[in-house]
Amino acid sequence: MISPFLLTDFYKTIHHMCYAEGMTKLVSYWTPRMSRKENMDKVVMFGLQPFLKKYLIQYFDENFFRRNKEEVAAEYKRIISRTMGSIAADTRHIEALHDLGYLPIQIKAVAEGTRVNIKTPMIEIINTHKDFAWLVNYLETFMSCNIWQPMTSATIAYRYREIAKKYFALTVDNGDVKRACGDFSMRGFSSMESAQLSGAAHLLSFAGTATIPAIAYLEQYYNCNVEEEVVGLGTPSTEHSVMCSYGTDEFAAYKRLITEVFPSGTLSIVSDTYDYWNVITEILPRLKEEILNRDGKIVIRGDSGDPVKIICGDKDAEEGSEEYKGTVELLWDIFGGTVNSKGYKVLNSRIGAIYGDSITVERCEEICRGLAEKGFAVSNCIFGIGSYTYQYNTRDTFGFALKATHAVINDEERFIFKAPKTDTDNFKKSQKGMCYVYRDGQDILYKDELTIEEQAGYEDNLLEVVFKDGKLLRDYSLSEIRNRLHGTF
């Protein structure tokens, strides 16, 4: 483990020398400046709390304040002097912080689980000791690489839930929208921590997941307990290695799995190892009685092809063919079901479908719409959301950045801001001065160009102190965040 002062970009290391002389206070705001996602104009606040607990408290304590000052300074100087030069390797500011013995930073934030409008600041950072104004933006890189992903994934997961909720309201009587989408993304992430961050974010909107570490992560940082509440739920499922181990005798494989290995409960069986349509139209009818007599559900999982066509059918295929009908209609033909009070067909409770490959937001809605148009409740199929959705993003997906907007220099308050003339869309334009964040109906908006005193006059400011001088002052639970985000989970 290395000093937290080496967990940054090189250019941050010299900024303590570069700020205007006499600066004793700096204020910066973390803001989503734009959206590159259709129908996502608000960002879910999530993921700051683990960063505060794990890094600003535990990591700083163990790898900076508890260590010998000379050792920390030597470690810093060894790397910086050989990469940035001797002037940049000054350590007096770091040694002074070590002498102080705590992190003189105050962080305010909107409550986790709040959906914040694009361009509205979500987090405020300010120094609490006049000698450490430089520390405010020094933390930017360290913080950014830990919080942009959970916020991004939580926002995208919320959009999936919006779609599922819309079509559940249209086509389902009493279905559980929390089980509509599962997280299948872990194997596609760049690190275990990234998978945990994103997997935890998914679980704000859904209960289904394949990412076990996300559950432990939420228990550790968000005050929940899998023994007392639903944090995340997995489903017994096969993979291709299992199905291939039987060779091409798929009937024997399905019969053993259904009647011997899992004679009860839910079992998802990947079904496209060889011939997907043959499994549905030839093998499943032969096992119809065994499936209907089980105490549980067999879920048929497609894993290749166009998911919209596989689930809903291909209108361009030969009329009446397997491809034309698609999975849900074929299962209806074999196992039947009921028609609910809204007039939509619901498969027999012993059979269902899931698709976990290439389910984008757009395809999710297309499948839901396609099932509804064919007269089927959307609860007949579950969606698995993979790393294309959750990993294929960057900090710029929602334009996250931490920008300084206010300073005190030689005892004078100054509004500072960024407004590049070459930035024709005003994407990079920052706020000015102190900010007040407030609710206006369904929107979270802000007012800037305030002095410190003026901001303090707004008692309903949604930016609340969550961290100050090395201590956590607000500790959210998973259930609290879920309920804030959805009204009721």
Coordinates of C-alpha atoms in Angstrom, one line a residue:
M1 CA 0.0 0.0 0.0
I2 CA 1.3 3.5 -0.8
S3 CA 0.7 7.0 0.4
P4 CA -2.7 8.4 -0.7
F5 CA -0.7 11.4 -2.0
L6 CA 0.6 9.2 -4.7
L7 CA -2.9 8.1 -5.7
T8 CA -3.4 11.0 -8.1
D9 CA -2.3 12.5 -11.4
F10 CA 1.2 14.0 -11.6
Y11 CA 0.0 17.5 -12.2
K12 CA -1.8 17.6 -8.8
T13 CA 1.5 17.3 -7.0
I14 CA 2.6 20.8 -7.8
H15 CA -0.6 22.7 -7.4
H16 CA 0.0 23.6 -3.8
M17 CA 2.8 25.8 -5.0
C18 CA 0.8 27.3 -7.9
Y19 CA -2.4 28.7 -6.3
A20 CA -2.6 32.4 -5.8
E21 CA -0.8 33.7 -2.8
G22 CA -2.9 34.2 0.3
M23 CA -5.5 31.6 -0.6
T24 CA -6.9 30.1 2.6
K25 CA -10.1 28.5 1.4
L26 CA -11.1 26.7 -1.7
V27 CA -14.6 25.3 -2.6
S28 CA -15.2 22.8 -5.4
Y29 CA -18.3 21.0 -6.7
W30 CA -18.8 17.6 -8.3
T31 CA -21.3 17.9 -11.1
P32 CA -22.7 15.8 -13.9
R33 CA -22.3 18.3 -16.8
M34 CA -24.0 16.4 -19.6
S35 CA -25.7 13.2 -20.6
R36 CA -24.7 11.0 -23.5
K37 CA -27.6 8.6 -22.8
E38 CA -31.0 9.0 -24.3
N39 CA -33.9 9.5 -21.8
M40 CA -31.4 9.9 -18.9
D41 CA -31.4 13.6 -17.8
K42 CA -30.9 12.9 -14.1
V43 CA -28.1 11.1 -12.3
V44 CA -28.5 8.9 -9.3
M45 CA -26.3 10.0 -6.3
F46 CA -24.6 6.8 -5.1
G47 CA -21.2 5.5 -4.2
L48 CA -19.7 8.4 -2.2
Q49 CA -20.1 6.6 1.2
P50 CA -17.8 3.7 0.4
F51 CA -15.1 6.2 -0.8
L52 CA -15.4 8.1 2.5
K53 CA -15.3 5.0 4.7
K54 CA -12.7 3.0 2.7
Y55 CA -10.3 5.7 1.5
L56 CA -10.7 9.1 3.2
I57 CA -11.0 7.4 6.6
Q58 CA -9.5 3.9 6.7
Y59 CA -6.9 4.3 3.9
F60 CA -5.6 7.8 5.1
D61 CA -5.4 6.5 8.6
E62 CA -3.5 3.3 7.8
N63 CA -1.3 4.6 5.0
F64 CA -0.6 8.1 6.0
F65 CA -1.4 9.3 9.6
R66 CA -0.3 6.1 11.4
R67 CA 2.9 5.8 9.4
N68 CA 6.2 7.5 10.3
K69 CA 6.3 11.0 8.8
E70 CA 9.8 10.7 7.5
E71 CA 8.9 7.4 5.8
V72 CA 5.8 8.9 4.1
A73 CA 7.8 11.9 2.9
A74 CA 10.7 9.8 1.6
E75 CA 8.3 7.5 -0.3
Y76 CA 6.7 10.6 -1.9
K77 CA 10.0 12.3 -2.7
R78 CA 11.6 9.1 -4.1
I79 CA 9.0 8.9 -6.9
I80 CA 8.2 12.6 -7.6
S81 CA 11.9 13.7 -7.7
R82 CA 12.7 11.1 -10.3
T83 CA 9.7 11.8 -12.4
M84 CA 8.8 15.4 -12.0
G85 CA 12.1 17.0 -10.8
S86 CA 13.4 18.3 -7.5
I87 CA 11.2 21.4 -7.3
A88 CA 8.0 19.3 -7.6
A89 CA 9.3 16.9 -4.9
D90 CA 8.7 19.4 -2.1
T91 CA 7.1 17.6 0.9
R92 CA 6.6 20.4 3.4
H93 CA 2.9 20.6 2.8
I94 CA 2.5 16.9 3.2
E95 CA 4.6 16.8 6.4
A96 CA 2.4 19.7 7.8
L97 CA -0.7 17.7 7.2
H98 CA 0.8 14.7 8.9
D99 CA 1.6 16.9 11.9
L100 CA -2.0 18.1 11.9
G101 CA -3.1 14.5 12.4
Y102 CA -6.4 14.6 10.5
L103 CA -7.9 15.4 7.1
P104 CA -9.1 19.0 7.3
I105 CA -11.9 18.6 4.7
Q106 CA -15.6 19.0 4.8
I107 CA -17.8 17.3 2.3
K108 CA -21.5 18.1 1.7
A109 CA -23.6 16.0 -0.6
V110 CA -27.2 15.4 -1.6
A111 CA -28.6 12.3 0.0
E112 CA -27.6 9.0 -1.6
G113 CA -30.5 7.7 -3.7
T114 CA -31.4 11.2 -4.9
R115 CA -31.8 11.7 -8.7
V116 CA -30.1 15.0 -9.5
N117 CA -30.6 17.0 -12.7
I118 CA -27.8 17.3 -15.2
K119 CA -25.7 20.4 -14.4
T120 CA -26.7 20.4 -10.7
P121 CA -23.8 20.0 -8.2
M122 CA -24.1 16.8 -6.2
I123 CA -21.1 17.2 -3.8
E124 CA -19.3 20.2 -2.3
I125 CA -15.8 20.0 -0.9
I126 CA -14.2 22.7 1.2
N127 CA -11.1 22.8 3.5
T128 CA -11.6 23.5 7.2
H129 CA -8.1 24.7 8.0
K130 CA -6.6 27.8 6.3
D131 CA -3.3 26.1 5.5
F132 CA -4.8 23.3 3.4
A133 CA -6.9 24.9 0.7
W134 CA -4.7 23.0 -1.8
L135 CA -6.1 19.7 -0.5
V136 CA -9.6 20.3 -1.9
N137 CA -8.8 19.6 -5.6
Y138 CA -5.9 17.3 -4.8
L139 CA -8.5 14.8 -3.9
E140 CA -10.3 15.1 -7.3
T141 CA -8.6 12.2 -9.2
F142 CA -8.7 9.9 -6.2
M143 CA -12.4 10.5 -5.7
S144 CA -13.4 10.6 -9.3
C145 CA -12.0 7.2 -10.1
N146 CA -14.0 5.7 -7.2
I147 CA -17.4 7.4 -7.6
W148 CA -18.2 8.0 -11.3
Q149 CA -18.9 4.4 -12.0
P150 CA -21.4 3.6 -9.3
M151 CA -23.3 6.8 -10.1
T152 CA -23.3 5.9 -13.8
S153 CA -24.4 2.3 -13.3
A154 CA -27.1 3.3 -10.7
T155 CA -28.5 5.8 -13.3
I156 CA -28.6 3.2 -16.1
A157 CA -30.1 0.6 -13.8
Y158 CA -32.8 3.1 -12.9
R159 CA -33.6 3.5 -16.6
Y160 CA -34.0 -0.2 -17.0
R161 CA -36.4 -0.2 -14.1
E162 CA -38.4 2.7 -15.5
I163 CA -38.9 0.6 -18.7
A164 CA -39.8 -2.5 -16.8
K165 CA -42.2 -0.6 -14.5
K166 CA -43.9 1.0 -17.5
Y167 CA -44.7 -2.4 -19.1
F168 CA -45.4 -4.2 -15.9
A169 CA -48.1 -1.5 -15.3
L170 CA -49.5 -2.2 -18.7
T171 CA -49.4 -6.0 -18.9
V172 CA -48.8 -7.6 -15.5
D173 CA -51.2 -8.0 -12.5
N174 CA -49.0 -8.6 -9.5
G175 CA -45.5 -9.1 -10.8
D176 CA -42.3 -8.2 -9.0
V177 CA -40.5 -5.6 -11.0
K178 CA -37.4 -6.1 -8.8
R179 CA -36.8 -9.4 -10.5
A180 CA -37.2 -8.1 -14.1
C181 CA -33.5 -7.5 -14.7
G182 CA -30.4 -9.3 -13.3
D183 CA -26.8 -8.2 -13.2
F184 CA -24.7 -10.5 -15.4
S185 CA -21.8 -8.1 -15.9
M186 CA -19.0 -9.1 -13.4
R187 CA -16.8 -11.1 -15.8
G188 CA -16.6 -8.1 -18.2
F189 CA -15.3 -5.6 -15.7
S190 CA -11.7 -4.4 -15.5
S191 CA -11.3 -5.2 -11.8
M192 CA -13.0 -6.8 -8.8
E193 CA -13.6 -3.4 -7.2
S194 CA -15.3 -2.1 -10.4
A195 CA -17.6 -5.1 -10.5
Q196 CA -18.5 -4.5 -6.8
L197 CA -19.2 -0.8 -7.3
S198 CA -21.3 -1.3 -10.4
G199 CA -23.0 -4.5 -9.1
A200 CA -24.0 -2.6 -5.9
A201 CA -25.4 0.2 -8.0
H202 CA -27.6 -2.3 -10.0
L203 CA -29.0 -3.6 -6.7
L204 CA -30.5 -0.2 -5.9
S205 CA -33.1 -0.9 -8.6
F206 CA -33.3 -4.7 -8.8
A207 CA -32.8 -7.7 -6.6
G208 CA -31.5 -10.2 -9.2
T209 CA -27.8 -10.5 -9.6
A210 CA -25.0 -12.9 -10.5
T211 CA -22.4 -10.7 -8.8
I212 CA -21.9 -12.2 -5.3
P213 CA -19.2 -9.6 -4.2
A214 CA -21.7 -6.8 -4.7
I215 CA -23.8 -8.2 -1.8
A216 CA -20.8 -8.3 0.5
Y217 CA -19.8 -4.8 -0.6
L218 CA -23.3 -3.4 0.3
E219 CA -23.2 -5.2 3.7
Q220 CA -19.8 -3.6 4.4
Y221 CA -20.6 -0.1 3.4
Y222 CA -24.3 0.4 3.4
N223 CA -25.6 -1.0 6.6
C224 CA -27.6 -4.0 5.3
N225 CA -27.6 -7.7 6.2
V226 CA -28.5 -10.5 3.9
E227 CA -29.8 -12.5 6.8
E228 CA -32.4 -9.9 7.6
E229 CA -33.4 -8.4 4.2
V230 CA -33.2 -8.9 0.5
V231 CA -29.9 -7.4 -0.6
G232 CA -29.5 -9.5 -3.8
L233 CA -30.8 -12.8 -5.1
G234 CA -29.2 -15.3 -7.4
T235 CA -30.7 -18.1 -9.5
P236 CA -29.4 -21.6 -9.9
S237 CA -28.3 -21.7 -13.5
T238 CA -26.3 -23.9 -15.9
E239 CA -23.6 -22.8 -18.3
H240 CA -22.3 -24.2 -21.6
S241 CA -19.6 -26.4 -20.0
V242 CA -22.4 -28.2 -18.0
M243 CA -24.5 -28.7 -21.1
C244 CA -21.5 -29.8 -23.3
S245 CA -20.5 -32.4 -20.7
Y246 CA -23.5 -34.5 -21.8
G247 CA -22.4 -34.4 -25.4
T248 CA -25.2 -33.9 -27.9
D249 CA -27.7 -36.0 -26.0
E250 CA -29.6 -33.0 -24.8
F251 CA -32.7 -34.9 -23.7
A252 CA -30.7 -36.9 -21.2
A253 CA -29.1 -33.7 -19.9
Y254 CA -32.4 -31.9 -19.5
K255 CA -34.1 -34.9 -17.9
R256 CA -31.4 -35.4 -15.3
L257 CA -31.2 -31.7 -14.5
I258 CA -34.9 -31.3 -14.1
T259 CA -35.7 -34.6 -12.3
E260 CA -32.6 -35.5 -10.4
V261 CA -30.2 -32.5 -9.8
F262 CA -32.9 -29.9 -9.2
P263 CA -36.2 -31.7 -8.7
S264 CA -37.6 -28.6 -7.1
G265 CA -37.1 -24.9 -7.1
T266 CA -36.0 -22.5 -9.9
L267 CA -33.4 -23.7 -12.4
S268 CA -32.3 -21.7 -15.4
I269 CA -30.9 -23.8 -18.3
V270 CA -28.8 -22.4 -21.0
S271 CA -30.4 -23.8 -24.2
D272 CA -28.6 -22.7 -27.3
T273 CA -25.5 -25.0 -26.9
Y274 CA -26.5 -26.8 -30.1
D275 CA -30.0 -26.3 -31.4
Y276 CA -32.1 -23.8 -29.4
W277 CA -35.3 -24.3 -31.4
N278 CA -35.0 -28.1 -31.2
V279 CA -34.7 -27.9 -27.4
I280 CA -38.0 -26.0 -27.2
T281 CA -40.0 -27.8 -29.8
E282 CA -38.7 -31.4 -29.4
I283 CA -37.1 -31.9 -26.0
L284 CA -39.4 -29.7 -23.8
P285 CA -42.6 -31.4 -25.0
R286 CA -41.1 -34.8 -24.0
L287 CA -40.5 -33.5 -20.5
K288 CA -43.7 -31.5 -20.2
E289 CA -45.2 -33.7 -17.5
E290 CA -42.0 -33.7 -15.4
I291 CA -41.8 -29.9 -15.7
L292 CA -45.5 -29.3 -14.8
N293 CA -45.2 -31.7 -11.8
R294 CA -42.1 -30.0 -10.4
D295 CA -42.4 -27.7 -7.4
G296 CA -40.6 -24.8 -9.0
K297 CA -39.9 -23.2 -12.4
I298 CA -37.7 -24.2 -15.3
V299 CA -36.3 -21.1 -17.0
I300 CA -35.2 -21.4 -20.6
R301 CA -32.2 -19.2 -21.4
G302 CA -31.2 -18.1 -24.9
D303 CA -27.7 -16.9 -25.2
S304 CA -27.1 -16.1 -28.9
G305 CA -28.7 -14.4 -31.8
D306 CA -30.9 -11.2 -31.9
P307 CA -32.5 -11.1 -28.5
V308 CA -35.6 -9.3 -29.8
K309 CA -36.2 -12.0 -32.4
I310 CA -35.3 -14.9 -30.1
I311 CA -37.8 -13.8 -27.4
C312 CA -40.6 -12.1 -29.4
G313 CA -40.2 -13.8 -32.8
D314 CA -39.0 -12.7 -36.2
K315 CA -41.8 -11.2 -38.4
D316 CA -39.7 -11.8 -41.5
A317 CA -39.3 -15.5 -40.9
E318 CA -41.6 -18.1 -42.4
E319 CA -45.0 -17.7 -40.8
G320 CA -45.7 -20.4 -38.2
S321 CA -42.1 -21.4 -37.9
E322 CA -40.2 -21.5 -34.6
E323 CA -38.3 -18.4 -35.6
Y324 CA -41.5 -16.6 -36.5
K325 CA -43.1 -17.3 -33.1
G326 CA -40.2 -16.8 -30.8
T327 CA -39.5 -18.3 -27.4
V328 CA -42.4 -17.0 -25.3
E329 CA -45.1 -17.9 -27.8
L330 CA -43.6 -21.4 -28.3
L331 CA -43.6 -22.0 -24.6
W332 CA -47.2 -20.9 -24.4
D333 CA -48.1 -23.4 -27.2
I334 CA -46.5 -26.2 -25.2
F335 CA -47.3 -25.4 -21.6
G336 CA -50.2 -22.9 -21.8
G337 CA -51.0 -20.5 -19.0
T338 CA -53.6 -18.0 -18.0
V339 CA -54.9 -14.6 -19.2
N340 CA -54.6 -12.0 -16.5
S341 CA -57.1 -9.2 -15.6
K342 CA -55.4 -6.9 -18.1
G343 CA -55.9 -9.3 -21.0
Y344 CA -52.3 -10.5 -21.3
K345 CA -51.1 -14.1 -21.5
V346 CA -49.0 -15.4 -18.5
L347 CA -47.1 -18.6 -19.0
N348 CA -47.7 -21.5 -16.7
S349 CA -45.8 -20.8 -13.4
R350 CA -43.6 -23.9 -14.0
I351 CA -41.9 -22.4 -17.1
G352 CA -40.4 -19.1 -18.1
A353 CA -37.7 -17.5 -20.2
I354 CA -34.6 -15.4 -19.6
Y355 CA -32.2 -13.7 -22.0
G356 CA -28.8 -12.5 -20.8
D357 CA -26.8 -11.6 -23.9
S358 CA -26.7 -8.1 -25.6
I359 CA -29.6 -6.7 -23.6
T360 CA -29.2 -3.0 -24.1
V361 CA -31.6 -0.4 -22.8
E362 CA -33.1 0.0 -26.3
R363 CA -33.5 -3.8 -26.8
C364 CA -35.0 -4.1 -23.3
E365 CA -37.8 -1.7 -24.3
E366 CA -38.1 -3.3 -27.8
I367 CA -38.6 -6.7 -26.3
C368 CA -41.1 -5.4 -23.7
R369 CA -43.0 -3.6 -26.5
G370 CA -42.9 -6.7 -28.7
L371 CA -44.3 -9.0 -26.1
A372 CA -47.1 -6.6 -25.2
E373 CA -48.0 -6.3 -28.9
K374 CA -48.3 -10.1 -29.1
G375 CA -50.5 -10.1 -26.1
F376 CA -48.0 -11.5 -23.6
A377 CA -47.2 -10.1 -20.1
V378 CA -43.6 -8.9 -20.0
S379 CA -43.1 -10.8 -16.8
N380 CA -42.8 -13.9 -19.0
C381 CA -39.2 -13.0 -19.7
I382 CA -36.3 -11.8 -17.4
F383 CA -33.4 -9.8 -18.8
G384 CA -29.8 -10.3 -17.9
I385 CA -27.8 -7.0 -18.1
G386 CA -24.1 -7.5 -19.0
S387 CA -20.9 -5.5 -19.1
Y388 CA -21.7 -3.9 -22.4
T389 CA -24.3 -1.9 -20.4
Y390 CA -22.3 -1.4 -17.2
Q391 CA -18.7 -1.4 -18.2
Y392 CA -18.9 0.3 -21.6
N393 CA -19.0 3.8 -20.0
T394 CA -16.6 6.5 -19.0
R395 CA -16.5 9.4 -16.6
D396 CA -17.8 11.4 -19.6
T397 CA -21.0 9.4 -20.0
F398 CA -22.5 12.0 -17.7
G399 CA -19.6 14.5 -17.9
F400 CA -18.6 14.2 -14.2
A401 CA -16.0 16.7 -13.0
L402 CA -14.9 18.4 -9.8
K403 CA -14.4 22.2 -10.4
A404 CA -13.4 25.0 -8.1
T405 CA -16.0 27.8 -7.9
H406 CA -15.1 29.8 -4.8
A407 CA -12.0 30.9 -2.9
V408 CA -10.9 33.1 -0.1
I409 CA -7.7 35.0 -1.0
N410 CA -6.2 37.5 1.4
D411 CA -9.4 37.4 3.4
E412 CA -11.5 38.3 0.3
E413 CA -14.2 36.0 -1.1
R414 CA -13.9 35.5 -4.8
F415 CA -16.2 33.8 -7.2
I416 CA -14.0 31.7 -9.5
F417 CA -15.2 29.8 -12.6
K418 CA -14.4 28.1 -15.8
A419 CA -16.0 29.3 -19.1
P420 CA -13.9 28.5 -22.1
K421 CA -14.9 30.4 -25.3
T422 CA -13.9 27.4 -27.3
D423 CA -16.5 25.3 -25.5
T424 CA -19.4 26.1 -27.8
D425 CA -21.9 24.0 -26.0
N426 CA -21.1 25.3 -22.6
F427 CA -20.4 21.7 -21.6
K428 CA -17.3 22.7 -19.5
K429 CA -18.7 25.9 -18.0
S430 CA -18.7 25.7 -14.2
Q431 CA -20.8 27.3 -11.5
K432 CA -19.6 30.5 -9.7
G433 CA -19.3 31.0 -6.0
M434 CA -21.1 29.0 -3.4
C435 CA -24.1 26.9 -4.4
Y436 CA -27.5 26.2 -2.9
V437 CA -29.2 23.0 -4.1
Y438 CA -33.0 22.7 -3.8
R439 CA -36.0 20.6 -4.9
D440 CA -38.4 22.1 -7.4
G441 CA -41.2 19.5 -7.9
Q442 CA -39.5 16.5 -9.4
D443 CA -36.3 18.4 -10.2
I444 CA -33.2 19.0 -8.2
L445 CA -31.8 22.5 -9.2
Y446 CA -29.3 24.9 -7.9
K447 CA -28.6 28.6 -7.4
D448 CA -24.9 29.8 -7.5
E449 CA -23.0 33.1 -7.2
L450 CA -23.6 33.1 -3.4
T451 CA -21.2 34.1 -0.7
I452 CA -20.5 31.7 2.2
E453 CA -22.9 33.7 4.4
E454 CA -25.6 33.7 1.8
Q455 CA -25.4 30.0 1.2
A456 CA -25.6 29.4 5.0
G457 CA -28.9 31.3 5.0
Y458 CA -30.7 28.5 3.0
E459 CA -31.7 26.1 5.7
D460 CA -33.3 23.7 3.1
N461 CA -30.0 23.2 1.2
L462 CA -30.0 19.6 0.0
L463 CA -26.2 19.6 0.3
E464 CA -25.7 18.1 3.8
V465 CA -22.5 17.5 5.7
V466 CA -21.5 13.9 5.4
F467 CA -17.8 14.1 6.3
K468 CA -15.7 16.5 8.3
D469 CA -12.2 16.4 9.7
G470 CA -11.7 12.7 9.1
K471 CA -15.1 11.6 10.5
L472 CA -18.2 10.3 8.8
L473 CA -21.3 12.3 9.9
R474 CA -24.0 10.6 7.8
D475 CA -24.3 6.8 7.3
Y476 CA -26.9 5.7 4.8
S477 CA -28.5 2.2 4.7
L478 CA -29.3 0.3 1.5
S479 CA -33.0 0.2 2.4
E480 CA -33.0 4.0 2.9
I481 CA -31.4 4.6 -0.4
R482 CA -33.7 2.2 -2.3
N483 CA -36.8 3.8 -0.8
R484 CA -35.6 7.3 -1.6
L485 CA -34.9 6.3 -5.2
H486 CA -38.1 4.4 -5.8
G487 CA -40.6 5.5 -3.2
T488 CA -40.8 1.9 -2.1
F489 CA -38.4 -0.8 -3.3

